[in-house]
Coordinates of C-alpha atoms in Angstrom, one line a residue:
Chain A
M27 CA 97.7 135.0 68.7
Q28 CA 97.0 133.4 72.1
D29 CA 93.4 134.2 71.4
K30 CA 93.5 132.1 68.2
K31 CA 95.4 129.3 69.8
S32 CA 93.2 128.9 72.8
R33 CA 89.9 129.1 70.9
P34 CA 90.1 128.5 67.1
G35 CA 86.4 129.0 66.7
P36 CA 84.4 128.7 63.5
R37 CA 85.6 130.1 60.2
P38 CA 84.4 133.7 60.0
G39 CA 81.4 133.9 57.6
G40 CA 81.1 130.1 57.5
R41 CA 77.8 128.4 58.2
S42 CA 78.9 127.3 61.7
A43 CA 79.9 131.0 62.3
L44 CA 76.5 132.2 61.3
V45 CA 74.8 129.7 63.5
Q46 CA 76.9 130.7 66.5
A47 CA 76.3 134.4 65.8
A48 CA 72.5 133.9 65.7
V49 CA 72.5 131.7 68.9
H50 CA 74.7 134.2 70.8
R51 CA 72.4 137.0 69.6
A52 CA 69.4 135.1 70.8
V53 CA 70.9 134.6 74.3
R54 CA 71.8 138.3 74.5
E55 CA 68.3 139.4 73.5
I56 CA 66.7 137.0 76.1
Q57 CA 69.1 138.3 78.8
A58 CA 68.5 141.9 77.9
E59 CA 64.7 141.2 78.3
G60 CA 65.7 139.9 81.8
D61 CA 63.4 136.9 81.6
E62 CA 65.6 134.2 83.1
A63 CA 62.8 131.6 82.6
Q64 CA 63.2 132.0 78.8
L65 CA 66.8 131.1 79.0
T66 CA 66.3 127.5 77.8
F67 CA 67.6 125.6 74.8
P68 CA 64.1 125.4 73.2
A69 CA 63.4 129.1 73.7
I70 CA 66.9 130.1 72.4
A71 CA 66.5 127.7 69.5
V72 CA 63.2 129.3 68.4
R73 CA 64.6 132.8 68.7
A74 CA 67.8 131.9 66.7
G75 CA 65.8 130.0 64.1
V76 CA 67.8 126.7 64.7
T77 CA 66.7 123.4 66.0
P78 CA 67.2 122.6 69.7
S79 CA 69.3 119.5 68.6
T80 CA 71.7 122.0 66.9
L81 CA 72.2 123.6 70.4
Y82 CA 72.5 120.2 72.2
R83 CA 75.0 118.9 69.5
R84 CA 77.1 122.1 69.6
W85 CA 77.0 123.3 73.3
G86 CA 75.9 120.2 75.2
T87 CA 74.6 122.1 78.2
L88 CA 73.1 125.6 78.7
P89 CA 75.9 126.6 81.2
E90 CA 78.4 125.9 78.4
L91 CA 76.5 128.0 75.9
L92 CA 76.1 130.8 78.5
S93 CA 79.8 130.5 79.2
D94 CA 80.6 131.0 75.5
V95 CA 78.4 134.1 75.3
M96 CA 79.8 135.5 78.5
V97 CA 83.4 135.1 77.4
E98 CA 82.4 137.0 74.2
N99 CA 81.2 139.8 76.5
L100 CA 84.5 139.8 78.4
R101 CA 86.4 140.5 75.1
P102 CA 88.0 144.0 75.6
D103 CA 86.3 146.4 73.2
K104 CA 89.2 148.8 73.0
A105 CA 93.0 149.1 73.6
P106 CA 94.0 150.5 77.0
E107 CA 94.4 154.2 77.1
D108 CA 97.8 155.8 76.4
L109 CA 98.8 158.2 79.2
G110 CA 102.5 158.4 78.3
C111 CA 104.0 156.1 81.0
F112 CA 103.6 152.5 82.0
R113 CA 102.7 153.2 85.6
A114 CA 99.9 155.5 84.6
D115 CA 98.7 153.3 81.8
L116 CA 98.7 150.2 84.1
S117 CA 97.0 152.0 86.9
A118 CA 94.3 153.3 84.6
W119 CA 93.8 150.1 82.9
I120 CA 93.5 147.9 86.1
E121 CA 91.2 150.4 87.9
Q122 CA 88.9 150.3 84.9
Y123 CA 89.1 146.5 84.7
I124 CA 88.3 146.0 88.3
E125 CA 85.5 148.5 88.1
E126 CA 84.0 146.5 85.2
I127 CA 84.3 143.0 86.6
S128 CA 83.1 144.0 90.1
S129 CA 79.9 145.5 88.6
V130 CA 76.8 143.2 88.8
P131 CA 76.9 142.2 85.1
G132 CA 80.7 141.8 85.4
R133 CA 80.4 139.5 88.4
N134 CA 77.7 137.5 86.6
M135 CA 79.9 137.1 83.5
L136 CA 82.8 135.9 85.6
R137 CA 80.6 133.6 87.7
T138 CA 78.9 132.1 84.5
V139 CA 82.3 131.2 83.1
L140 CA 83.6 129.7 86.4
C141 CA 80.4 127.7 86.8
A142 CA 80.5 126.0 83.4
D143 CA 84.2 125.3 84.1
K144 CA 84.8 125.0 80.3
T145 CA 88.6 125.2 80.5
Q146 CA 88.9 126.9 77.1
N147 CA 86.7 129.8 78.3
N148 CA 88.4 130.1 81.7
V149 CA 91.7 130.4 79.9
Q150 CA 90.3 132.9 77.5
C151 CA 89.4 135.2 80.4
A152 CA 93.1 135.3 81.3
T153 CA 94.2 135.6 77.7
Y154 CA 92.1 138.7 77.1
T155 CA 93.9 140.2 80.3
L156 CA 97.2 139.1 79.1
Q157 CA 96.7 140.7 75.7
Q158 CA 95.8 144.0 77.3
I159 CA 98.9 143.8 79.6
E160 CA 101.1 143.0 76.5
M161 CA 99.8 146.1 74.7
L162 CA 100.7 148.3 77.8
R163 CA 104.2 146.6 77.9
S164 CA 105.0 146.9 74.3
R165 CA 103.9 150.5 74.3
A166 CA 106.2 151.2 77.3
L167 CA 109.1 149.2 75.8
A168 CA 108.8 151.4 72.7
R169 CA 109.2 154.4 74.9
G170 CA 112.4 152.8 76.4
E171 CA 110.8 152.2 79.8
K172 CA 111.6 149.3 82.1
V173 CA 108.6 147.0 82.6
P174 CA 107.8 144.0 84.6
S175 CA 107.0 140.7 82.7
A176 CA 103.3 140.1 81.9
D177 CA 103.4 137.2 84.4
T178 CA 104.6 139.5 87.1
V179 CA 101.7 141.8 86.4
L180 CA 99.3 138.9 86.6
D181 CA 100.8 137.5 89.9
R182 CA 101.3 140.8 91.6
L183 CA 98.5 142.9 90.5
V184 CA 95.6 141.1 88.7
A185 CA 95.5 137.9 90.8
P186 CA 95.4 139.5 94.2
L187 CA 92.6 141.8 93.0
V188 CA 90.6 139.1 91.4
Y189 CA 91.1 136.9 94.5
R190 CA 89.7 139.6 96.7
L191 CA 86.8 140.1 94.2
L192 CA 85.9 136.5 94.3
F193 CA 86.5 135.7 98.0
S194 CA 85.9 138.9 100.0
A195 CA 82.9 141.1 100.7
E196 CA 84.6 144.3 99.5
T197 CA 85.6 145.5 96.1
P198 CA 89.3 146.5 96.1
G199 CA 89.4 150.3 95.9
P200 CA 91.9 152.8 94.3
Q201 CA 94.2 152.8 97.4
H202 CA 94.4 149.0 97.4
I203 CA 95.2 149.1 93.7
A204 CA 97.9 151.8 94.0
R205 CA 99.5 149.9 96.9
L206 CA 99.9 146.8 94.6
V207 CA 101.2 148.9 91.7
D208 CA 103.7 150.6 94.0
A209 CA 104.9 147.2 95.3
M210 CA 105.5 145.9 91.8
P211 CA 109.1 145.6 90.6
D212 CA 110.7 147.2 87.5
I213 CA 108.3 150.0 87.2
S214 CA 109.8 153.5 87.0
P215 CA 108.3 155.9 89.5
Chain B
M7 CA 87.0 134.7 115.5
Q8 CA 86.8 135.6 111.8
D9 CA 85.0 132.4 111.3
K10 CA 82.4 133.2 113.9
K11 CA 82.1 136.8 112.6
S12 CA 81.7 135.8 109.0
R13 CA 79.0 133.0 109.5
P14 CA 77.5 132.8 113.1
G15 CA 75.5 129.8 112.0
P16 CA 72.9 128.0 114.2
R17 CA 73.4 127.3 118.0
P18 CA 75.2 124.0 118.3
G19 CA 72.7 121.3 119.4
G20 CA 69.8 123.6 118.8
R21 CA 66.8 122.5 116.6
S22 CA 68.0 124.5 113.7
A23 CA 71.5 123.0 114.0
L24 CA 70.1 119.5 114.0
V25 CA 68.0 120.2 110.9
Q26 CA 71.1 121.7 109.2
A27 CA 73.2 118.6 110.1
A28 CA 70.6 116.2 108.7
V29 CA 70.2 118.2 105.5
H30 CA 74.0 118.4 105.0
R31 CA 74.2 114.7 105.6
A32 CA 71.6 114.0 103.1
V33 CA 73.3 116.1 100.5
R34 CA 76.6 114.3 101.2
E35 CA 75.0 110.9 101.0
I36 CA 73.4 111.6 97.6
Q37 CA 76.6 113.1 96.3
A38 CA 78.5 110.0 97.5
E39 CA 76.0 107.8 95.5
G40 CA 76.9 109.9 92.5
D41 CA 73.4 110.3 91.4
E42 CA 73.2 114.0 90.4
A43 CA 69.5 113.6 89.4
Q44 CA 68.7 112.9 93.0
L45 CA 70.2 116.2 94.1
T46 CA 66.8 118.0 94.3
F47 CA 65.1 119.8 97.2
P48 CA 62.3 117.1 97.4
A49 CA 64.7 114.2 97.3
I50 CA 67.0 115.8 99.9
A51 CA 64.1 116.6 102.1
V52 CA 62.9 113.0 102.1
R53 CA 66.4 111.8 102.9
A54 CA 66.8 114.3 105.7
G55 CA 63.3 113.8 107.0
V56 CA 62.2 117.4 106.7
T57 CA 59.7 119.0 104.6
P58 CA 60.7 120.6 101.2
S59 CA 59.4 123.9 102.4
T60 CA 62.0 123.8 105.2
L61 CA 64.6 123.7 102.5
Y62 CA 63.1 126.5 100.5
R63 CA 62.7 128.6 103.6
R64 CA 66.1 128.1 104.9
W65 CA 68.2 127.9 101.7
G66 CA 66.1 129.5 99.0
T67 CA 67.8 127.7 96.2
L68 CA 69.6 124.4 95.6
P69 CA 72.9 126.2 94.6
E70 CA 72.8 128.0 98.0
L71 CA 72.4 124.7 99.9
L72 CA 75.2 123.0 97.9
S73 CA 77.4 126.1 98.5
D74 CA 76.8 125.7 102.3
V75 CA 77.7 122.0 102.2
M76 CA 80.8 122.6 100.0
V77 CA 82.1 125.3 102.4
E78 CA 81.8 122.7 105.2
N79 CA 83.9 120.4 103.1
L80 CA 86.5 123.1 102.6
R81 CA 87.0 123.6 106.4
P82 CA 90.6 122.5 107.2
D83 CA 90.4 119.2 109.2
K84 CA 93.8 119.7 110.8
A85 CA 96.4 122.3 111.7
P86 CA 99.3 122.7 109.2
E87 CA 102.3 120.6 109.8
D88 CA 105.1 122.0 112.0
L89 CA 108.4 121.5 110.2
G90 CA 110.3 123.8 112.5
C91 CA 110.7 126.9 110.2
F92 CA 108.1 129.2 108.6
R93 CA 109.5 128.7 105.0
A94 CA 109.1 125.0 105.3
D95 CA 105.8 125.1 107.0
L96 CA 104.4 127.6 104.5
S97 CA 105.7 125.5 101.5
A98 CA 104.3 122.3 102.8
W99 CA 101.0 123.9 103.6
I100 CA 100.5 125.7 100.3
E101 CA 101.6 122.6 98.3
Q102 CA 99.0 120.4 100.0
Y103 CA 96.4 123.2 99.7
I104 CA 96.9 123.6 95.9
E105 CA 97.0 119.7 95.6
E106 CA 93.6 119.5 97.4
I107 CA 91.7 122.3 95.6
S108 CA 93.1 121.3 92.2
S109 CA 91.8 117.8 92.5
V110 CA 88.4 117.1 90.8
P111 CA 86.4 117.2 94.1
G112 CA 88.5 120.3 95.2
R113 CA 87.7 122.1 91.9
N114 CA 84.0 121.1 92.3
M115 CA 83.8 122.5 95.8
L116 CA 85.4 125.8 94.7
R117 CA 83.1 126.0 91.6
T118 CA 79.9 125.2 93.6
V119 CA 80.8 128.0 96.0
L120 CA 81.6 130.5 93.3
C121 CA 78.4 129.6 91.3
A122 CA 76.1 130.2 94.2
D123 CA 77.8 133.5 94.9
K124 CA 76.6 133.4 98.4
T125 CA 79.0 136.2 99.7
Q126 CA 79.2 134.7 103.2
N127 CA 80.5 131.4 101.8
N128 CA 83.0 133.0 99.4
V129 CA 84.3 134.9 102.2
Q130 CA 84.5 131.8 104.4
C131 CA 86.8 130.1 101.9
A132 CA 89.3 132.9 102.3
T133 CA 88.8 132.9 106.1
Y134 CA 89.7 129.2 106.4
T135 CA 92.8 130.0 104.4
L136 CA 93.7 133.0 106.5
Q137 CA 93.2 131.0 109.7
Q138 CA 95.8 128.5 108.5
I139 CA 98.2 131.2 107.5
E140 CA 97.8 132.9 110.9
M141 CA 98.6 129.5 112.6
L142 CA 101.9 129.3 110.6
R143 CA 102.7 132.9 111.4
S144 CA 102.1 132.8 115.2
R145 CA 104.1 129.5 115.4
A146 CA 107.0 131.3 113.5
L147 CA 106.8 134.4 115.6
A148 CA 106.9 132.2 118.8
R149 CA 110.1 130.9 117.3
G150 CA 111.4 134.4 116.9
E151 CA 111.3 134.2 113.1
K152 CA 110.5 137.2 110.9
V153 CA 107.3 136.6 108.9
P154 CA 105.2 138.4 106.3
S155 CA 101.8 139.6 107.0
A156 CA 98.9 137.3 106.2
D157 CA 97.8 139.7 103.6
T158 CA 101.1 139.5 102.0
V159 CA 100.9 135.7 101.9
L160 CA 97.4 135.9 100.4
D161 CA 98.5 138.5 97.7
R162 CA 101.9 137.0 96.9
L163 CA 101.3 133.2 97.2
V164 CA 97.7 132.1 97.5
A165 CA 96.1 134.6 95.0
P166 CA 98.5 133.9 92.2
L167 CA 98.1 130.2 92.5
V168 CA 94.3 130.2 92.8
Y169 CA 94.1 132.6 89.8
R170 CA 96.2 130.1 87.7
L171 CA 94.0 127.3 89.1
L172 CA 90.8 129.1 88.0
F173 CA 92.0 130.6 84.7
S174 CA 94.7 128.5 83.2
A175 CA 94.7 124.9 81.9
E176 CA 97.6 123.8 84.1
T177 CA 97.8 123.2 87.8
P178 CA 100.7 125.2 89.4
G179 CA 103.5 122.8 90.2
P180 CA 106.1 122.7 92.9
Q181 CA 108.6 124.8 91.0
H182 CA 106.0 127.5 90.5
I183 CA 105.1 127.4 94.2
A184 CA 108.7 127.5 95.2
R185 CA 109.3 130.6 93.0
L186 CA 106.5 132.5 94.6
V187 CA 107.7 131.5 98.2
D188 CA 111.3 132.6 97.3
A189 CA 109.9 136.0 96.0
M190 CA 108.1 136.7 99.2
P191 CA 109.4 139.3 101.4
D192 CA 110.3 138.9 105.2
I193 CA 111.1 135.2 105.1
S194 CA 114.3 133.9 106.5
P195 CA 116.0 131.6 103.9

C-alpha cells in the first residue's frame, strides 16, 4: 500500500515500464562489470537501446537514475523469518538488515539514494523497512503477543542503528542490537 | 578531545593550514556566488592561488574537498543556551539543531558529507553533536540534576529525528520533538 502510494511507478507491462526495466538492467550490467567510467547517460542509453534524450527526459540527472536503481535493489526479496515470537523475529530481522546495509554494496546503495536526495526514494527506503516491521507485528498480533508500534520500532531500534552506521566508524554489533531490543517497550521477554 | 582525536588536522598557522584555509575560502566564495559549474579543482585552485595538483594530492576528489568544507560549516558556532534546567536546555538545543539541518543549506551540508563517505567527516558530524550534548549534561550535573547518558540522548532523541529528516518527506515538528524528550529516561520533569 504505502509502497504504491509513495511511488506509483509505470503501469506494469506498459511501454514506460519496459523502458524503465531496460534502463535499470543496463545500469545493473554496467555496475556488475565494475566500469564506473561507463556509467554515463550515453553509454546506458546504448546498452538499453533507448535514446539519451529518453534518459534526460525521464531521469533528469544520472544521480536520480542511480537512486531509482538502488532503491529497487533495497526492495526486500523475502518476508522476515518466522521464529515463533516477536522478539526473536525482530532480532533476527534487524541483525540481517544491519548486516546487509553495512556491507560495501549496502552502504553504496544507501549513499547513492541519499546523494540524489530524490525525496520519493528516500521515503521508499523507510517504507520498505516499515513494511517488514508491519509483517513482524501482524504475525505477532495473530499469535496474541503484545507488540510495540511500528514507529516505536523505527525510533528505538532502526534509527539509532542507522545513525551509527552513517555517522560512526564502527558497525553496530549483535550486543548493541540486543541492548536496543531489550530496551524496547511492549515486548514480551 | 574527541574532536582532536577524530581529525587531528593541520598545525594551526602552519603552511598546510594556510593552504587549507585558502582552499576552503575559495570553495565558500564560489558556493556563495551560486555558480555550481565553477566548483571544479582547476577553478578552486586559481581562486585559492594554489596548483590543481595540490588539490588532487591533498583531497583526491572534489566530493572529499566539499565534504571537508561542509563539516567545517557544521561546527557549532556557540555553546547551547542555558535555560536553567536540562529538559529546557535539551529541548531548545535539539529544536534549533533540527531547524538548522532541515534547512536547504543544512540538508545540503549533510548530503555532501554523506555522499563523499569520508568516514572521518561522517564521524565528525556526530562528534560535534556529542560535544553539544556533553555541554548540556555537565551543566545539568553541576546543578545536581539527573541526566541521561550522551548515548541515550543520541539513541532516543537525535537518531530518530535525523532518521526522519533523511528518510521521510516531513521535517519533525516541535510536538514530535517534545514527545521524544518526554519519553527519555532520567530527565527531571
